[in-house]
mmCIF file of C-alpha atoms in Angstrom:
data_model
loop_
_atom_site.group_PDB
_atom_site.id
_atom_site.type_symbol
_atom_site.label_atom_id
_atom_site.label_comp_id
_atom_site.label_asym_id
_atom_site.label_seq_id
_atom_site.Cartn_x
_atom_site.Cartn_y
_atom_site.Cartn_z
ATOM 1 C CA MET A 1 -146.123 99.011 157.159
ATOM 2 C CA GLY A 2 -148.162 100.336 160.083
ATOM 3 C CA GLU A 3 -147.814 104.077 160.515
ATOM 4 C CA ASN A 4 -147.537 103.755 164.285
ATOM 5 C CA ASN A 5 -144.365 101.653 164.381
ATOM 6 C CA GLU A 6 -141.550 103.353 166.259
ATOM 7 C CA VAL A 7 -137.939 102.411 166.885
ATOM 8 C CA THR A 8 -135.347 103.355 169.503
ATOM 9 C CA ALA A 9 -131.795 104.516 168.830
ATOM 10 C CA ALA A 10 -130.596 101.016 169.748
ATOM 11 C CA GLY A 11 -133.004 99.587 167.199
ATOM 12 C CA ILE A 12 -131.714 101.967 164.518
ATOM 13 C CA ALA A 13 -128.183 100.826 165.312
ATOM 14 C CA ARG A 14 -129.217 97.187 164.806
ATOM 15 C CA LEU A 15 -130.920 98.025 161.507
ATOM 16 C CA ALA A 16 -127.803 99.762 160.210
ATOM 17 C CA GLY A 17 -125.313 97.335 161.717
ATOM 18 C CA VAL A 18 -123.524 100.082 163.683
ATOM 19 C CA GLY A 19 -123.038 101.127 167.285
ATOM 20 C CA ARG A 20 -125.325 103.537 169.126
ATOM 21 C CA ALA A 21 -122.626 106.221 169.018
ATOM 22 C CA ALA A 22 -122.963 106.306 165.221
ATOM 23 C CA VAL A 23 -126.705 106.944 165.515
ATOM 24 C CA SER A 24 -126.070 109.815 167.938
ATOM 25 C CA ASN A 25 -123.550 111.229 165.468
ATOM 26 C CA TRP A 26 -126.050 111.043 162.581
ATOM 27 C CA ARG A 27 -128.624 112.924 164.622
ATOM 28 C CA ARG A 28 -126.136 115.754 165.168
ATOM 29 C CA ARG A 29 -124.690 115.852 161.637
ATOM 30 C CA TYR A 30 -127.749 115.435 159.431
ATOM 31 C CA GLU A 31 -130.553 117.967 159.591
ATOM 32 C CA ASN A 32 -132.851 115.625 157.685
ATOM 33 C CA PHE A 33 -132.476 112.773 160.178
ATOM 34 C CA PRO A 34 -135.993 111.763 161.338
ATOM 35 C CA ARG A 35 -137.264 113.635 164.399
ATOM 36 C CA PRO A 36 -138.300 111.817 167.585
ATOM 37 C CA VAL A 37 -142.026 111.131 167.878
ATOM 38 C CA GLY A 38 -142.171 109.466 171.295
ATOM 39 C CA GLY A 39 -140.254 107.974 174.165
ATOM 40 C CA SER A 40 -138.359 110.285 176.500
ATOM 41 C CA GLU A 41 -135.533 112.791 176.190
ATOM 42 C CA ALA A 42 -133.099 110.156 177.396
ATOM 43 C CA SER A 43 -134.552 107.389 175.210
ATOM 44 C CA PRO A 44 -136.472 108.847 172.255
ATOM 45 C CA THR A 45 -138.298 106.813 169.641
ATOM 46 C CA PHE A 46 -138.450 107.521 165.912
ATOM 47 C CA PRO A 47 -140.917 106.620 163.140
ATOM 48 C CA LEU A 48 -139.674 103.312 161.761
ATOM 49 C CA ASP A 49 -140.761 103.929 158.162
ATOM 50 C CA GLU A 50 -138.985 107.319 158.048
ATOM 51 C CA VAL A 51 -135.858 105.842 159.617
ATOM 52 C CA GLU A 52 -135.707 103.034 157.065
ATOM 53 C CA ARG A 53 -136.249 105.491 154.208
ATOM 54 C CA TRP A 54 -133.471 107.757 155.519
ATOM 55 C CA LEU A 55 -131.054 104.852 155.992
ATOM 56 C CA ARG A 56 -131.806 103.584 152.496
ATOM 57 C CA ASP A 57 -131.310 107.032 150.947
ATOM 58 C CA GLN A 58 -127.989 107.395 152.758
ATOM 59 C CA GLY A 59 -126.827 103.916 151.765
ATOM 60 C CA LYS A 60 -126.628 102.911 155.422
ATOM 61 C CA LEU A 61 -129.351 100.273 155.600
ATOM 62 C CA ALA A 62 -127.770 96.910 156.295
ATOM 63 C CA GLU A 63 -129.230 93.639 155.061
ATOM 64 C CA VAL A 64 -131.458 92.973 158.061
ATOM 65 C CA PRO A 65 -132.100 89.327 159.021
ATOM 66 C CA VAL A 66 -135.789 88.514 159.197
ATOM 67 C CA ARG A 67 -135.592 87.914 162.959
ATOM 68 C CA GLU A 68 -134.206 91.412 163.553
ATOM 69 C CA ARG A 69 -136.788 92.935 161.255
ATOM 70 C CA LEU A 70 -139.569 91.095 163.088
ATOM 71 C CA TRP A 71 -138.268 92.144 166.486
ATOM 72 C CA GLN A 72 -138.218 95.788 165.409
ATOM 73 C CA LEU A 73 -141.882 95.497 164.446
ATOM 74 C CA VAL A 74 -142.782 93.720 167.694
ATOM 75 C CA GLU A 75 -140.788 96.087 169.910
ATOM 76 C CA SER A 76 -142.349 99.149 168.308
ATOM 77 C CA ASP A 77 -145.931 97.853 168.292
ATOM 78 C CA ARG A 78 -148.261 100.261 170.079
ATOM 79 C CA VAL A 79 -149.957 97.404 171.968
ATOM 80 C CA GLY A 80 -146.644 96.798 173.772
ATOM 81 C CA PRO A 81 -144.101 94.015 173.231
ATOM 82 C CA ALA A 82 -145.753 91.503 175.599
ATOM 83 C CA ASP A 83 -149.068 91.648 173.753
ATOM 84 C CA ALA A 84 -147.303 91.709 170.381
ATOM 85 C CA VAL A 85 -145.296 88.576 171.248
ATOM 86 C CA ALA A 86 -148.466 86.864 172.464
ATOM 87 C CA ARG A 87 -150.273 87.804 169.260
ATOM 88 C CA ALA A 88 -147.408 86.321 167.238
ATOM 89 C CA GLY A 89 -147.584 83.167 169.361
ATOM 90 C CA GLU A 90 -151.303 82.824 168.729
ATOM 91 C CA GLN A 91 -150.692 83.233 164.996
ATOM 92 C CA LEU A 92 -147.972 80.562 165.071
ATOM 93 C CA LEU A 93 -150.161 78.193 167.076
ATOM 94 C CA ALA A 94 -153.082 78.608 164.683
ATOM 95 C CA ARG A 95 -151.272 78.767 161.335
ATOM 96 C CA GLY A 96 -147.704 77.537 161.794
ATOM 97 C CA ASP A 97 -145.529 79.036 159.067
ATOM 98 C CA ALA A 98 -148.464 79.907 156.788
ATOM 99 C CA THR A 99 -148.916 83.600 156.018
ATOM 100 C CA PRO A 100 -152.428 84.789 156.973
ATOM 101 C CA ALA A 101 -154.534 86.292 154.191
ATOM 102 C CA GLY A 102 -154.165 90.065 154.118
ATOM 103 C CA ALA A 103 -151.282 89.869 156.589
ATOM 104 C CA GLY A 104 -149.482 93.038 157.598
ATOM 105 C CA ASP A 105 -145.713 93.345 157.853
ATOM 106 C CA GLN A 106 -145.511 91.867 161.336
ATOM 107 C CA ALA A 107 -147.676 88.816 160.616
ATOM 108 C CA ALA A 108 -145.841 88.185 157.343
ATOM 109 C CA ALA A 109 -142.436 88.435 159.041
ATOM 110 C CA THR A 110 -143.653 86.068 161.772
ATOM 111 C CA ALA A 111 -144.595 83.474 159.154
ATOM 112 C CA THR A 112 -141.262 83.932 157.358
ATOM 113 C CA LEU A 113 -139.300 83.360 160.561
ATOM 114 C CA ALA A 114 -141.445 80.307 161.345
ATOM 115 C CA ALA A 115 -140.527 78.869 157.954
ATOM 116 C CA GLU A 116 -136.859 79.325 158.919
ATOM 117 C CA LEU A 117 -136.903 78.225 162.569
ATOM 118 C CA GLY A 118 -140.184 76.354 162.912
ATOM 119 C CA PRO A 119 -143.176 77.826 164.802
ATOM 120 C CA GLY A 120 -141.748 76.888 168.206
ATOM 121 C CA GLY A 121 -138.312 78.260 167.378
ATOM 122 C CA ALA A 122 -139.750 81.524 166.074
ATOM 123 C CA TYR A 123 -141.758 81.984 169.252
ATOM 124 C CA GLU A 124 -138.787 81.138 171.487
ATOM 125 C CA PHE A 125 -136.780 83.833 169.702
ATOM 126 C CA LEU A 126 -139.463 86.480 170.272
ATOM 127 C CA LEU A 127 -140.129 85.428 173.857
ATOM 128 C CA GLY A 128 -136.412 85.343 174.649
ATOM 129 C CA ARG A 129 -135.911 88.849 173.270
ATOM 130 C CA HIS A 130 -138.855 90.132 175.298
ATOM 131 C CA LEU A 131 -137.647 88.486 178.522
ATOM 132 C CA ASP A 132 -134.123 89.830 178.008
ATOM 133 C CA ALA A 133 -135.504 93.347 177.538
ATOM 134 C CA ALA A 134 -137.677 93.061 180.663
ATOM 135 C CA ALA A 135 -135.169 91.135 182.812
ATOM 136 C CA ARG A 136 -134.889 93.864 185.459
ATOM 137 C CA GLN A 137 -138.623 93.714 186.141
ATOM 138 C CA LEU A 138 -138.897 89.914 186.243
ATOM 139 C CA THR A 139 -137.598 87.025 188.323
ATOM 140 C CA LEU A 140 -136.327 84.569 185.731
ATOM 141 C CA THR A 141 -134.879 81.087 186.099
ATOM 142 C CA PRO A 142 -131.650 80.540 184.133
ATOM 143 C CA PRO A 143 -132.162 77.793 181.513
ATOM 144 C CA GLU A 144 -129.277 75.699 182.839
ATOM 145 C CA THR A 145 -130.747 75.829 186.348
ATOM 146 C CA ALA A 146 -134.174 74.859 185.021
ATOM 147 C CA ALA A 147 -132.641 71.894 183.185
ATOM 148 C CA LEU A 148 -130.865 70.739 186.356
ATOM 149 C CA MET A 149 -134.043 71.014 188.427
ATOM 150 C CA ALA A 150 -135.988 69.005 185.843
ATOM 151 C CA ALA A 151 -133.256 66.353 185.887
ATOM 152 C CA ILE A 152 -133.388 66.165 189.703
ATOM 153 C CA ALA A 153 -137.158 65.703 189.595
ATOM 154 C CA GLY A 154 -136.848 62.920 187.038
ATOM 155 C CA PRO A 155 -139.659 61.292 185.032
ATOM 156 C CA ALA A 156 -143.170 62.429 185.948
ATOM 157 C CA ASP A 157 -146.538 62.070 184.249
ATOM 158 C CA SER A 158 -147.781 65.339 185.758
ATOM 159 C CA VAL A 159 -145.812 68.451 186.731
ATOM 160 C CA LEU A 160 -146.916 71.641 188.512
ATOM 161 C CA ASP A 161 -145.178 74.999 188.817
ATOM 162 C CA PRO A 162 -147.279 77.185 191.142
ATOM 163 C CA ALA A 163 -145.248 80.344 190.344
ATOM 164 C CA CYS A 164 -144.516 79.561 186.722
ATOM 165 C CA GLY A 165 -143.607 82.941 185.183
ATOM 166 C CA PRO A 166 -142.928 82.312 181.469
ATOM 167 C CA CYS A 167 -143.010 78.524 182.106
ATOM 168 C CA THR A 168 -139.242 77.990 181.904
ATOM 169 C CA LEU A 169 -139.320 75.119 184.410
ATOM 170 C CA LEU A 170 -142.296 73.425 182.791
ATOM 171 C CA ALA A 171 -140.619 73.768 179.400
ATOM 172 C CA ALA A 172 -137.467 72.217 180.892
ATOM 173 C CA ALA A 173 -139.506 69.308 182.235
ATOM 174 C CA ARG A 174 -140.861 68.755 178.740
ATOM 175 C CA ALA A 175 -137.421 69.089 177.123
ATOM 176 C CA HIS A 176 -135.922 66.628 179.621
ATOM 177 C CA ALA A 177 -138.579 64.046 178.768
ATOM 178 C CA ASP A 178 -138.038 61.007 176.576
ATOM 179 C CA GLY A 179 -141.140 61.793 174.530
ATOM 180 C CA SER A 180 -143.629 59.899 176.705
ATOM 181 C CA TRP A 181 -143.857 62.262 179.679
ATOM 182 C CA PRO A 182 -144.968 64.508 181.213
ATOM 183 C CA VAL A 183 -148.524 64.096 179.978
ATOM 184 C CA GLU A 184 -149.988 66.980 182.001
ATOM 185 C CA LEU A 185 -148.373 70.358 182.712
ATOM 186 C CA TYR A 186 -149.931 72.740 185.247
ATOM 187 C CA GLY A 187 -148.860 76.281 186.057
ATOM 188 C CA GLN A 188 -150.136 79.381 187.834
ATOM 189 C CA GLU A 189 -148.705 82.908 187.643
ATOM 190 C CA THR A 190 -149.773 86.225 189.184
ATOM 191 C CA ASP A 191 -148.695 88.222 186.116
ATOM 192 C CA HIS A 192 -151.451 87.722 183.532
ATOM 193 C CA ALA A 193 -149.188 88.664 180.609
ATOM 194 C CA LEU A 194 -146.512 86.154 181.654
ATOM 195 C CA ALA A 195 -149.126 83.444 182.146
ATOM 196 C CA ARG A 196 -150.365 84.039 178.604
ATOM 197 C CA LEU A 197 -146.840 84.027 177.165
ATOM 198 C CA GLY A 198 -145.861 80.902 179.090
ATOM 199 C CA GLY A 199 -148.990 79.024 178.080
ATOM 200 C CA LEU A 200 -148.273 79.724 174.416
ATOM 201 C CA ARG A 201 -144.681 78.591 174.894
ATOM 202 C CA LEU A 202 -145.822 75.189 176.126
ATOM 203 C CA ALA A 203 -148.644 74.855 173.613
ATOM 204 C CA LEU A 204 -146.202 75.395 170.739
ATOM 205 C CA ARG A 205 -144.078 72.516 172.051
ATOM 206 C CA GLY A 206 -147.042 70.176 171.609
ATOM 207 C CA THR A 207 -147.817 66.681 172.955
ATOM 208 C CA ALA A 208 -148.423 67.462 176.652
ATOM 209 C CA THR A 209 -151.781 68.773 177.860
ATOM 210 C CA VAL A 210 -151.245 72.290 179.195
ATOM 211 C CA HIS A 211 -153.186 74.001 181.991
ATOM 212 C CA ILE A 212 -151.902 77.524 182.742
ATOM 213 C CA ARG A 213 -153.915 79.895 184.930
ATOM 214 C CA ALA A 214 -153.403 83.500 186.010
ATOM 215 C CA GLY A 215 -153.601 84.188 189.736
ATOM 216 C CA ASP A 216 -151.876 83.829 193.108
ATOM 217 C CA SER A 217 -151.325 80.179 194.065
ATOM 218 C CA LEU A 218 -151.132 80.890 197.791
ATOM 219 C CA LEU A 219 -154.180 83.165 198.032
ATOM 220 C CA ALA A 220 -156.313 81.748 195.210
ATOM 221 C CA ASP A 221 -155.141 78.284 194.193
ATOM 222 C CA ALA A 222 -156.419 77.557 190.677
ATOM 223 C CA PHE A 223 -155.970 73.804 191.207
ATOM 224 C CA PRO A 224 -157.278 73.212 194.758
ATOM 225 C CA HIS A 225 -157.762 69.448 194.392
ATOM 226 C CA LEU A 226 -154.746 68.702 192.211
ATOM 227 C CA SER A 227 -152.103 66.108 193.106
ATOM 228 C CA VAL A 228 -149.093 65.689 190.821
ATOM 229 C CA ASP A 229 -145.990 63.560 190.431
ATOM 230 C CA ALA A 230 -143.592 66.519 190.518
ATOM 231 C CA VAL A 231 -143.537 70.156 191.585
ATOM 232 C CA LEU A 232 -140.882 72.443 190.109
ATOM 233 C CA CYS A 233 -140.848 76.014 191.381
ATOM 234 C CA HIS A 234 -138.750 79.180 191.609
ATOM 235 C CA PRO A 235 -140.979 81.079 194.047
ATOM 236 C CA PRO A 236 -140.761 84.803 194.745
ATOM 237 C CA PHE A 237 -138.416 85.552 197.651
ATOM 238 C CA ASN A 238 -138.789 87.761 200.722
ATOM 239 C CA GLU A 239 -142.452 88.571 200.169
ATOM 240 C CA ARG A 240 -144.170 90.215 203.129
ATOM 241 C CA ASN A 241 -147.656 90.266 201.644
ATOM 242 C CA TRP A 242 -147.948 86.606 200.712
ATOM 243 C CA GLY A 243 -151.147 86.088 202.718
ATOM 244 C CA HIS A 244 -149.985 85.406 206.287
ATOM 245 C CA ASP A 245 -153.057 86.969 207.925
ATOM 246 C CA GLU A 246 -155.604 85.650 205.437
ATOM 247 C CA LEU A 247 -154.207 82.099 205.480
ATOM 248 C CA THR A 248 -153.572 81.616 209.201
ATOM 249 C CA TYR A 249 -155.721 78.470 209.425
ATOM 250 C CA ASP A 250 -155.018 77.111 205.969
ATOM 251 C CA PRO A 251 -154.827 73.283 205.933
ATOM 252 C CA ARG A 252 -151.636 73.415 203.846
ATOM 253 C CA TRP A 253 -149.644 74.461 206.929
ATOM 254 C CA GLU A 254 -149.257 70.877 208.150
ATOM 255 C CA TYR A 255 -145.749 71.682 209.384
ATOM 256 C CA GLY A 256 -146.635 74.975 211.059
ATOM 257 C CA LEU A 257 -147.815 78.447 210.090
ATOM 258 C CA PRO A 258 -145.018 80.100 208.085
ATOM 259 C CA PRO A 259 -143.840 83.328 209.753
ATOM 260 C CA ARG A 260 -144.773 86.537 207.971
ATOM 261 C CA ALA A 261 -141.148 87.026 206.866
ATOM 262 C CA GLU A 262 -140.797 83.427 205.620
ATOM 263 C CA SER A 263 -142.825 83.316 202.419
ATOM 264 C CA GLU A 264 -140.461 80.638 201.107
ATOM 265 C CA LEU A 265 -141.728 78.186 203.746
ATOM 266 C CA ALA A 266 -145.273 78.855 202.591
ATOM 267 C CA TRP A 267 -144.260 77.853 199.064
ATOM 268 C CA VAL A 268 -142.517 74.705 200.355
ATOM 269 C CA GLN A 269 -145.656 73.589 202.173
ATOM 270 C CA HIS A 270 -147.858 74.477 199.206
ATOM 271 C CA ALA A 271 -145.634 72.253 197.051
ATOM 272 C CA LEU A 272 -145.800 69.409 199.562
ATOM 273 C CA ALA A 273 -149.588 69.660 199.644
ATOM 274 C CA LYS A 274 -149.680 69.155 195.868
ATOM 275 C CA LEU A 275 -147.544 66.009 195.689
ATOM 276 C CA ARG A 276 -148.850 62.499 195.351
ATOM 277 C CA PRO A 277 -147.245 59.782 197.512
ATOM 278 C CA GLY A 278 -143.863 59.114 195.952
ATOM 279 C CA GLY A 279 -143.842 62.499 194.226
ATOM 280 C CA THR A 280 -140.844 64.809 194.037
ATOM 281 C CA GLY A 281 -140.555 68.550 194.561
ATOM 282 C CA VAL A 282 -137.616 70.750 193.589
ATOM 283 C CA LEU A 283 -137.657 74.430 194.580
ATOM 284 C CA LEU A 284 -135.063 77.118 193.894
ATOM 285 C CA MET A 285 -134.576 78.879 197.239
ATOM 286 C CA PRO A 286 -132.341 81.519 198.850
ATOM 287 C CA PRO A 287 -129.777 79.926 201.210
ATOM 288 C CA ALA A 288 -131.108 82.110 204.053
ATOM 289 C CA ALA A 289 -134.363 80.131 203.978
ATOM 290 C CA ALA A 290 -132.430 77.208 205.482
ATOM 291 C CA SER A 291 -131.041 79.198 208.418
ATOM 292 C CA ARG A 292 -133.274 82.133 209.419
ATOM 293 C CA ARG A 293 -134.243 82.018 213.099
ATOM 294 C CA THR A 294 -137.853 82.921 212.348
ATOM 295 C CA GLY A 295 -138.418 79.765 210.317
ATOM 296 C CA ARG A 296 -136.606 77.218 212.463
ATOM 297 C CA ARG A 297 -139.776 75.760 214.034
ATOM 298 C CA VAL A 298 -141.288 74.918 210.644
ATOM 299 C CA ARG A 299 -137.949 73.589 209.370
ATOM 300 C CA ALA A 300 -137.527 71.455 212.481
ATOM 301 C CA THR A 301 -140.986 69.958 212.003
ATOM 302 C CA LEU A 302 -140.174 69.155 208.378
ATOM 303 C CA LEU A 303 -136.996 67.368 209.474
ATOM 304 C CA ARG A 304 -138.678 65.518 212.377
ATOM 305 C CA ARG A 305 -141.143 64.070 209.904
ATOM 306 C CA ALA A 306 -138.386 62.921 207.589
ATOM 307 C CA THR A 307 -139.873 59.407 207.697
ATOM 308 C CA ARG A 308 -142.662 60.801 205.524
ATOM 309 C CA TRP A 309 -140.673 63.201 203.339
ATOM 310 C CA ARG A 310 -137.045 62.921 202.374
ATOM 311 C CA VAL A 311 -135.729 66.481 202.376
ATOM 312 C CA ALA A 312 -132.357 67.586 200.990
ATOM 313 C CA TRP A 313 -130.651 70.927 200.396
ATOM 314 C CA VAL A 314 -128.809 70.653 197.095
ATOM 315 C CA GLY A 315 -125.807 73.025 196.858
ATOM 316 C CA ALA A 316 -126.304 76.790 196.835
ATOM 317 C CA SER A 317 -124.477 77.171 193.555
ATOM 318 C CA ALA A 318 -126.946 78.569 191.036
ATOM 319 C CA GLN A 319 -126.162 82.127 190.042
ATOM 320 C CA HIS A 320 -128.844 84.568 188.937
ATOM 321 C CA ALA A 321 -128.785 88.361 188.927
ATOM 322 C CA GLY A 322 -125.748 88.280 191.215
ATOM 323 C CA ALA A 323 -127.535 86.358 193.972
ATOM 324 C CA ARG A 324 -126.798 82.843 195.166
ATOM 325 C CA ARG A 325 -129.535 80.241 195.133
ATOM 326 C CA GLY A 326 -129.935 76.705 196.385
ATOM 327 C CA ARG A 327 -132.259 73.907 195.362
ATOM 328 C CA LEU A 328 -134.490 72.308 197.944
ATOM 329 C CA GLY A 329 -135.500 68.807 196.956
ATOM 330 C CA PHE A 330 -137.984 66.570 198.713
ATOM 331 C CA SER A 331 -139.734 63.353 197.852
ATOM 332 C CA GLY A 332 -142.328 61.190 199.475
ATOM 333 C CA PRO A 333 -142.262 57.450 200.139
ATOM 334 C CA GLY A 334 -143.322 55.247 197.292
#
């Protein structure tokens, strides 16, 4: 076991199969309970090896499932959970469920979980735990919403998500497929760590060719000449610094320059610019994007040119983080 592994009070509770209140009680009652070595006063961390030894000596160590044991090692890794999950993904991609020679505890536990769940399943578990823990800092697409958007888009040989995050929508497009499509998956994400995690997620699902790039699709498009059959996207909302001044004369604004406060209309036009004739785009949007006064000129132009693009607002029913969302779908003539 690595000497630098640490665990939170919540992690100790999971190891022992008790509630957090029990851990707080142990800290007060037992003078030999391991001392904090990191974290903060409100959320201290403890040396994992000492905690396990203490729990074992006290007869309080539950039989820990391999997935929980692995997550404790990942969560406490000094490189940070995002890098630790990515490292596990790279191991799974390279070796599957084989244990690397000279493997440490974390690599060995990763291989053991892969033998139980398969390499893709093991990675989905780790990625899901990481995303749940970081949910307040991320904009995530609910899996059921992603599945619906992929179903609306339908069969496509090539799919792009220009704000792909952990590639939930691209993964949904692959899961919705009948095994023959999509052949090419493209994604771009401003958060380098998420781009890395999402790329591994898709690579571990196999078959499709995956192209994931880190960067800002509006300001620095990684696929400037790309045309695809489908665009799926849950763009960031209400962004003021999306590039209004820098992109004033950008050729993507065929339907008008998006107002500074209407970043969503920039993403809509970026998606349209990426579609082949007959292609389909499905974007998860805030309902206000369909009614704000500042964007009515661009929206009106989109509707006036409905002979070229069929545009539909599909019910504002998706729930995420307490906010309502709608799906904007559009498709070109065949």
